[in-house]
Coordinates of C-alpha atoms and ligand atoms in Angstrom, one line a residue:
M1 CA -27.8 -12.9 -5.3
S2 CA -26.2 -9.6 -6.1
F3 CA -26.8 -6.4 -6.6
Q4 CA -25.3 -3.8 -8.9
V5 CA -22.8 -0.8 -7.7
P6 CA -21.3 2.2 -9.9
A7 CA -17.8 1.6 -10.3
Y8 CA -14.8 2.6 -12.7
A9 CA -12.9 -0.5 -14.0
A10 CA -10.0 -1.2 -16.4
F11 CA -11.3 -3.1 -19.5
S12 CA -7.7 -3.8 -21.3
A13 CA -4.0 -3.3 -20.7
H14 CA -3.8 -0.5 -23.1
E15 CA -7.3 1.6 -23.0
P16 CA -8.2 4.1 -20.2
L17 CA -10.1 3.5 -17.2
A18 CA -13.9 4.1 -17.7
P19 CA -17.0 4.0 -15.8
Y20 CA -18.6 -0.1 -15.7
T21 CA -21.3 -1.3 -13.3
V22 CA -19.8 -4.0 -10.6
E23 CA -21.9 -7.0 -9.5
R24 CA -21.4 -7.2 -5.4
R25 CA -22.5 -10.4 -3.5
D26 CA -25.6 -10.1 -1.4
V27 CA -24.4 -9.9 2.4
G28 CA -24.2 -13.3 4.1
P29 CA -24.3 -14.2 7.1
R30 CA -21.1 -13.0 8.5
D31 CA -20.7 -10.4 5.9
V32 CA -20.3 -6.3 6.0
R33 CA -21.6 -4.0 3.1
I34 CA -19.6 -1.1 3.1
D35 CA -20.5 2.3 1.6
I36 CA -16.9 3.3 0.1
K37 CA -16.6 7.3 0.9
F38 CA -12.5 7.1 -0.3
A39 CA -10.3 5.0 -2.5
G40 CA -6.5 5.4 -2.8
I41 CA -4.5 5.2 -6.1
C42 CA -1.7 2.6 -5.2
H43 CA 1.1 2.2 -8.0
S44 CA -0.4 -1.9 -7.9
D45 CA -3.5 -0.5 -9.3
I46 CA -1.7 0.9 -12.2
H47 CA 0.3 -2.8 -12.5
T48 CA -2.8 -4.6 -12.4
A49 CA -4.8 -2.5 -14.8
R50 CA -1.8 -2.6 -16.9
S51 CA -1.2 -6.5 -16.7
E52 CA 2.3 -5.3 -15.9
W53 CA 2.3 -8.5 -13.5
G54 CA 0.9 -10.8 -15.6
E55 CA -2.7 -11.1 -17.7
T56 CA -5.0 -9.5 -15.3
P57 CA -8.7 -10.9 -16.1
Y58 CA -11.2 -8.0 -17.3
P59 CA -12.6 -6.2 -16.8
V60 CA -11.4 -5.2 -13.4
V61 CA -12.6 -2.9 -10.6
V62 CA -8.7 -2.3 -8.7
G63 CA -8.1 -0.2 -6.1
H64 CA -7.1 -1.6 -1.9
E65 CA -7.1 1.3 -0.3
I66 CA -10.8 1.7 0.8
A67 CA -12.4 3.8 3.5
G68 CA -16.1 3.9 4.6
I69 CA -19.6 3.5 6.3
V70 CA -20.8 0.3 7.4
A71 CA -24.2 0.3 5.7
E72 CA -25.5 -3.4 6.3
V73 CA -24.4 -6.4 8.7
G74 CA -25.0 -10.2 8.1
P75 CA -27.1 -11.7 11.0
E76 CA -23.9 -13.6 12.4
V77 CA -21.9 -10.3 12.3
T78 CA -20.5 -9.5 15.5
K79 CA -17.9 -7.1 15.1
Y80 CA -19.1 -4.1 13.3
A81 CA -22.6 -2.6 13.4
V82 CA -23.8 0.1 10.4
G83 CA -23.1 3.1 11.0
D84 CA -19.2 2.0 12.1
R85 CA -16.4 3.9 10.2
V86 CA -14.1 1.0 8.5
G87 CA -11.8 0.3 6.1
V88 CA -10.6 -2.7 3.5
G89 CA -7.0 -3.7 2.3
C90 CA -5.4 -5.6 0.0
M91 CA -7.3 -9.0 1.4
V92 CA -10.6 -9.8 1.6
D93 CA -10.1 -13.5 2.6
S94 CA -7.9 -16.3 3.2
C95 CA -7.9 -19.8 4.3
R96 CA -7.4 -19.0 7.9
E97 CA -6.1 -22.7 8.8
C98 CA -3.2 -22.8 7.4
E99 CA 0.5 -22.0 9.8
N100 CA 1.1 -18.5 8.6
C101 CA -2.9 -17.4 8.8
K102 CA -2.8 -18.5 12.2
A103 CA 0.0 -16.6 12.7
G104 CA -1.7 -13.5 11.9
D105 CA 0.6 -13.3 8.3
E106 CA -2.9 -14.0 6.5
Q107 CA -1.0 -12.2 3.8
Y108 CA 1.5 -15.2 3.5
C109 CA -1.4 -17.9 3.4
R110 CA -0.2 -20.9 2.2
K111 CA -3.5 -21.1 0.3
G112 CA -3.1 -17.9 -0.9
N113 CA -4.8 -14.8 0.2
T114 CA -7.7 -13.5 -1.6
G115 CA -6.6 -10.3 -3.0
T116 CA -9.3 -7.4 -3.2
Y117 CA -9.4 -7.2 -6.8
A118 CA -8.2 -9.3 -9.7
S119 CA -8.4 -12.9 -7.7
T120 CA -10.7 -15.7 -7.6
D121 CA -13.0 -15.8 -4.5
A122 CA -14.4 -18.7 -2.7
D123 CA -18.0 -18.5 -4.4
G124 CA -15.3 -18.9 -7.8
R125 CA -15.9 -15.0 -8.8
I126 CA -13.2 -12.5 -9.8
T127 CA -13.0 -10.1 -6.8
H128 CA -13.1 -6.5 -7.5
G129 CA -12.2 -3.8 -5.8
G130 CA -12.2 -0.2 -4.3
Y131 CA -13.1 2.2 -7.1
A132 CA -16.9 1.8 -6.8
R133 CA -19.8 3.2 -4.6
A134 CA -20.0 -0.3 -2.3
I135 CA -18.0 -3.3 -1.5
V136 CA -19.4 -6.8 0.5
V137 CA -16.3 -8.3 2.7
T138 CA -16.6 -10.9 5.4
E139 CA -16.2 -9.4 8.6
D140 CA -12.9 -10.8 9.7
F141 CA -10.8 -9.0 7.0
V142 CA -12.7 -5.3 7.5
L143 CA -10.6 -3.2 9.9
R144 CA -11.7 -0.1 12.5
I145 CA -10.8 3.2 11.1
P146 CA -10.4 4.7 14.9
E147 CA -12.0 8.4 15.8
G148 CA -9.2 11.3 15.2
L149 CA -8.5 9.7 11.4
E150 CA -10.4 11.2 9.0
L151 CA -11.7 8.8 6.4
D152 CA -10.0 10.1 3.3
V153 CA -6.6 10.7 4.5
A154 CA -7.3 7.1 6.4
A155 CA -7.6 4.9 2.9
P156 CA -3.9 5.2 1.5
L157 CA -3.2 3.8 5.2
L158 CA -4.9 0.2 4.1
C159 CA -2.0 -0.5 1.7
A160 CA 0.7 2.4 2.0
G161 CA 0.6 2.4 5.7
I162 CA 0.8 -1.3 6.5
T163 CA 3.1 -2.1 4.1
T164 CA 5.7 0.2 5.3
Y165 CA 4.4 0.0 8.9
S166 CA 5.0 -3.6 8.6
P167 CA 8.8 -4.3 7.6
L168 CA 9.4 -1.0 10.1
R169 CA 8.4 -3.1 13.1
H170 CA 9.9 -6.3 11.8
W171 CA 13.2 -5.1 11.7
N172 CA 12.6 -3.1 14.7
A173 CA 12.9 0.6 13.4
G174 CA 13.3 3.0 16.5
P175 CA 15.3 5.1 18.6
G176 CA 19.1 4.6 17.7
K177 CA 18.1 3.6 14.3
Q178 CA 19.4 4.7 11.0
V179 CA 16.6 3.8 8.5
A180 CA 16.5 4.9 5.1
V181 CA 13.6 5.4 2.5
V182 CA 14.1 4.6 -1.0
G183 CA 11.4 6.5 -3.1
L184 CA 9.5 9.5 -2.0
G185 CA 6.0 8.6 -3.4
G186 CA 2.9 7.2 -2.0
L187 CA 4.4 4.2 0.1
G188 CA 7.6 6.0 0.4
H189 CA 5.8 9.5 2.7
M190 CA 4.2 6.7 4.6
A191 CA 7.7 5.2 5.7
V192 CA 9.1 8.4 6.3
K193 CA 6.1 9.4 8.6
L194 CA 5.9 6.0 10.4
A195 CA 9.9 5.7 10.9
H196 CA 10.1 8.9 12.2
A197 CA 6.8 8.4 14.3
M198 CA 8.5 5.0 16.0
G199 CA 12.1 7.3 16.6
A200 CA 14.3 6.3 14.1
E201 CA 16.6 9.0 12.1
V202 CA 14.9 8.8 8.9
T203 CA 16.6 9.7 5.5
V204 CA 15.0 10.1 2.0
L205 CA 16.8 8.4 -1.1
S206 CA 15.0 10.4 -4.1
Q207 CA 16.1 10.7 -7.2
S208 CA 16.1 14.3 -6.9
L209 CA 15.8 16.8 -4.3
K210 CA 12.5 18.3 -5.7
K211 CA 11.0 16.7 -3.0
Q212 CA 13.5 17.7 -0.5
E213 CA 11.4 20.5 1.5
D214 CA 8.4 18.0 1.7
G215 CA 10.4 15.4 3.1
L216 CA 12.3 17.2 5.8
R217 CA 8.4 18.2 7.0
L218 CA 7.1 14.8 6.7
G219 CA 9.9 13.9 9.1
A220 CA 12.8 13.0 7.8
D221 CA 16.2 13.9 9.2
H222 CA 18.1 13.8 6.2
Y223 CA 17.5 14.0 2.0
H224 CA 19.6 12.8 -0.5
A225 CA 19.7 12.5 -4.5
T226 CA 20.2 9.3 -6.1
A227 CA 21.1 10.8 -9.3
D228 CA 24.0 12.4 -7.5
A229 CA 26.5 9.4 -7.9
D230 CA 28.7 11.4 -4.6
T231 CA 25.7 9.9 -2.4
F232 CA 26.6 6.1 -2.9
T233 CA 30.1 7.4 -1.2
R234 CA 29.1 9.1 1.5
L235 CA 26.6 7.5 2.7
H236 CA 28.4 4.3 2.4
S237 CA 27.6 1.4 5.3
S238 CA 25.4 4.0 7.5
F239 CA 21.7 2.5 7.5
D240 CA 20.8 -0.3 9.4
L241 CA 17.5 -0.6 7.6
I242 CA 16.7 0.5 3.9
I243 CA 12.9 0.6 2.8
N244 CA 13.1 0.3 -0.9
T245 CA 9.6 1.6 -2.6
V246 CA 10.6 2.1 -5.9
S247 CA 8.4 0.6 -8.8
A248 CA 10.9 0.4 -11.3
K249 CA 14.1 -1.3 -11.3
L250 CA 17.2 -0.1 -9.8
D251 CA 20.8 -0.9 -8.9
V252 CA 20.1 -2.8 -5.6
G253 CA 24.0 -3.4 -5.2
A254 CA 24.6 0.5 -5.1
F255 CA 21.8 0.4 -2.3
L256 CA 23.3 -2.3 -0.5
G257 CA 26.2 -0.6 -0.3
L258 CA 24.7 1.9 2.2
L259 CA 23.9 -0.4 5.0
K260 CA 26.3 -1.3 7.8
V261 CA 27.2 -4.5 8.9
D262 CA 24.2 -6.4 9.5
G263 CA 21.8 -3.9 7.7
T264 CA 18.8 -5.3 5.6
M265 CA 17.7 -3.9 2.9
V266 CA 13.6 -4.5 2.3
N267 CA 12.3 -4.3 -0.9
V268 CA 8.7 -3.5 -1.1
G269 CA 8.5 -2.0 -4.5
A270 CA 7.3 -4.5 -7.3
P271 CA 8.4 -3.8 -10.6
D272 CA 7.9 -5.7 -13.5
E273 CA 11.4 -6.2 -14.4
S274 CA 13.5 -8.8 -12.1
L275 CA 16.1 -7.3 -9.9
S276 CA 19.3 -9.3 -9.5
V277 CA 22.5 -8.4 -7.0
N278 CA 25.9 -9.5 -7.2
A279 CA 26.9 -12.0 -4.2
F280 CA 29.6 -9.9 -3.2
A281 CA 27.6 -6.8 -2.2
L282 CA 25.7 -9.0 0.3
I283 CA 29.2 -10.9 1.5
N284 CA 30.8 -7.5 2.4
G285 CA 29.1 -6.5 5.7
R286 CA 26.8 -9.7 6.3
R287 CA 24.2 -8.0 4.7
S288 CA 20.3 -8.9 4.1
W289 CA 18.5 -8.1 1.2
A290 CA 14.6 -8.8 2.4
G291 CA 11.3 -8.2 0.9
S292 CA 7.6 -7.8 3.0
N293 CA 4.2 -8.1 1.7
I294 CA 1.6 -5.9 2.9
G295 CA 0.9 -7.1 6.5
G296 CA -1.6 -9.4 8.4
I297 CA -5.0 -8.3 9.9
A298 CA -4.5 -7.7 13.3
E299 CA -1.0 -5.8 12.4
T300 CA -3.1 -3.7 10.0
Q301 CA -5.6 -2.6 13.2
E302 CA -2.4 -1.8 15.3
M303 CA -0.8 0.1 12.4
L304 CA -4.3 2.1 12.6
D305 CA -4.1 2.9 16.0
F306 CA -0.7 3.8 16.1
C307 CA -1.1 6.2 13.2
A308 CA -4.6 7.4 14.9
E309 CA -2.8 8.2 18.2
H310 CA 0.2 9.5 16.4
R311 CA -2.2 11.8 14.4
L312 CA -0.7 10.4 11.4
G313 CA -2.5 10.4 8.0
A314 CA -1.4 10.2 4.3
E315 CA -0.5 13.3 2.6
I316 CA -3.5 13.2 -0.3
E317 CA -4.9 15.0 -3.3
V318 CA -8.8 14.5 -3.5
I319 CA -9.6 13.8 -7.3
G320 CA -13.1 12.7 -9.1
A321 CA -13.8 9.4 -11.1
E322 CA -12.8 11.4 -14.8
Q323 CA -9.9 12.4 -13.0
I324 CA -8.4 9.1 -12.4
N325 CA -6.7 8.3 -16.2
E326 CA -5.0 11.5 -15.4
A327 CA -3.7 10.7 -12.3
Y328 CA -2.1 7.0 -13.4
E329 CA 0.1 9.5 -15.5
R330 CA 1.2 11.7 -12.6
V331 CA 1.8 8.9 -10.6
L332 CA 3.8 7.2 -13.3
A333 CA 5.8 10.7 -13.7
S334 CA 6.7 10.8 -9.9
D335 CA 4.4 13.9 -9.8
V336 CA 2.4 12.3 -6.9
R337 CA 1.8 14.6 -3.8
Y338 CA 2.2 11.5 -2.0
R339 CA -1.2 9.5 -2.7
F340 CA -4.6 10.5 -5.1
V341 CA -7.8 9.4 -3.7
I342 CA -10.8 8.8 -5.3
D343 CA -13.9 10.5 -3.5
T344 CA -16.5 7.9 -4.8
S345 CA -19.2 9.7 -4.7
T346 CA -18.2 11.0 -8.5
L347 CA -18.5 7.5 -9.3
G348 CA -22.3 7.9 -10.6
Ligands
LIG1 P1 4.6 5.8 -6.5 O1 3.5 6.7 -5.3 O2 4.6 5.8 -7.8 O3 5.9 5.6 -5.4 C1 7.3 5.2 -6.3 C2 8.4 5.8 -5.9 O4 9.4 5.4 -6.4 C3 8.4 7.3 -6.9 O5 7.4 8.6 -6.4 C4 9.7 7.7 -7.0 O6 10.3 8.4 -6.0 C5 10.6 6.5 -7.1 N1 10.6 5.8 -8.5 C6 9.9 5.7 -9.5 N2 10.6 5.2 -10.5 C7 11.3 5.6 -10.3 C8 12.8 4.9 -11.1 N3 12.6 4.9 -12.7 N4 14.0 4.8 -10.8 C9 14.3 5.4 -9.2 N5 13.1 5.7 -8.5 C10 12.1 5.8 -9.1 O7 4.5 4.0 -6.2 P2 3.8 3.3 -4.6 O8 2.4 3.1 -4.7 O9 4.8 4.0 -3.8 O10 4.1 2.3 -4.9 C11 5.2 1.5 -4.6 C12 5.6 0.3 -5.5 O11 5.5 -0.5 -4.7 C13 5.0 -0.2 -6.3 O12 5.7 -0.8 -7.6 C14 3.6 -0.8 -5.9 O13 3.1 -1.7 -7.0 C15 4.9 -1.7 -4.1 N6 3.5 -2.1 -3.3 C16 4.0 -3.3 -3.0 C17 3.4 -3.6 -1.8 C18 4.1 -4.6 -1.1 O14 3.2 -5.3 -0.4 N7 4.9 -5.2 -1.3 C19 1.9 -2.9 -1.2 C20 1.9 -1.7 -2.3 C21 2.9 -1.2 -3.2 P3 11.3 10.1 -6.0 O15 10.7 10.6 -7.0 O16 11.3 10.3 -4.6 O17 12.8 9.0 -6.4
LIG2 ZN1 -1.2 -0.9 -2.8
LIG3 ZN1 -4.0 -19.7 5.3

């Protein structure tokens, strides 16, 4: 059984997104139906809508930065009630039994987590995400948006927030640590805010100095242009941790050279092209090159609570449905300040 919801979908890799009616399952015993109020636009939505990570099942409703209000709960739901302010991020299920799920790392579920969109759900249907008026999700994958965080600025935390919070925590960003953030887009601007709130000394490495004033206002202590070759000489061996949020291929070796001995560069950016590195860039300085995928459910709640405590939301530009395609072009042109958020009441 199912019901219909107005949405926006990608129909192929080369066409603009357009209005669509998505089927949602009826609320099951442990499900929560959420009236979506805001949905952030993540660069991963664009990679998926355009089949840049492999063939996407079309049509697909993307969007995994979801904020809304609980509209209905199943009879066995214990954590949420109608009217609660909630969010959904990049996952809507996982096996819950493997060692990684049990450790709270559902994103690394050995059987593969169920993505919020373009994934196959337990019932065999393809999942559809947040560019829609409503979604039905099992309560265990729903997050609580704390008081003090408005829904529009909270939406991007569900992906951009947790994806940067998790590696910053894992690699101990904090007082006395030099943290660099590469790319000042959706993820990058949250990385700057979060690392600053954790007490680290933060440097932005952006392609140009165009966004320098913003970067410093967001909490960065320093800001440098990577187009200036001098940057790589001046900042050699400077950082304990580099968070690379860039959505395109870049010269990994040049950035590894900016790490201190035992420093780590963490890739959260997920370009469609392979990245490569010369072994000497790692050998010199016992450096590490790592990756990180979003964060677990409990950790996502911890991040939301941290953001509420520190009064941190995303810097957003709220748009209507008819501006989604234009917003995609602006994201691709690095012209996002710093997350587009769709007001889902405009979806029809
Ligand atoms: P975004 O808003 O487009 O930000 C990416 C930033 O990278 C841009 O603002 C730009 O910053 C820089 N950049 C873009 N093209 C570049 C190029 N050719 N060379 C150098 N720098 C470039 O994207 P986002 O939503 O933050 O996502 C970033 C990446 O992370 C995407 O690949 C996305 O799929 C991935 N992602 C991964 C995870 C995960 O769990 N690992 C989660 C979410 C997203 P400047 O203008 O400041 O240079
Ligand atoms: Zn995302
Ligand atoms: Zn699992």
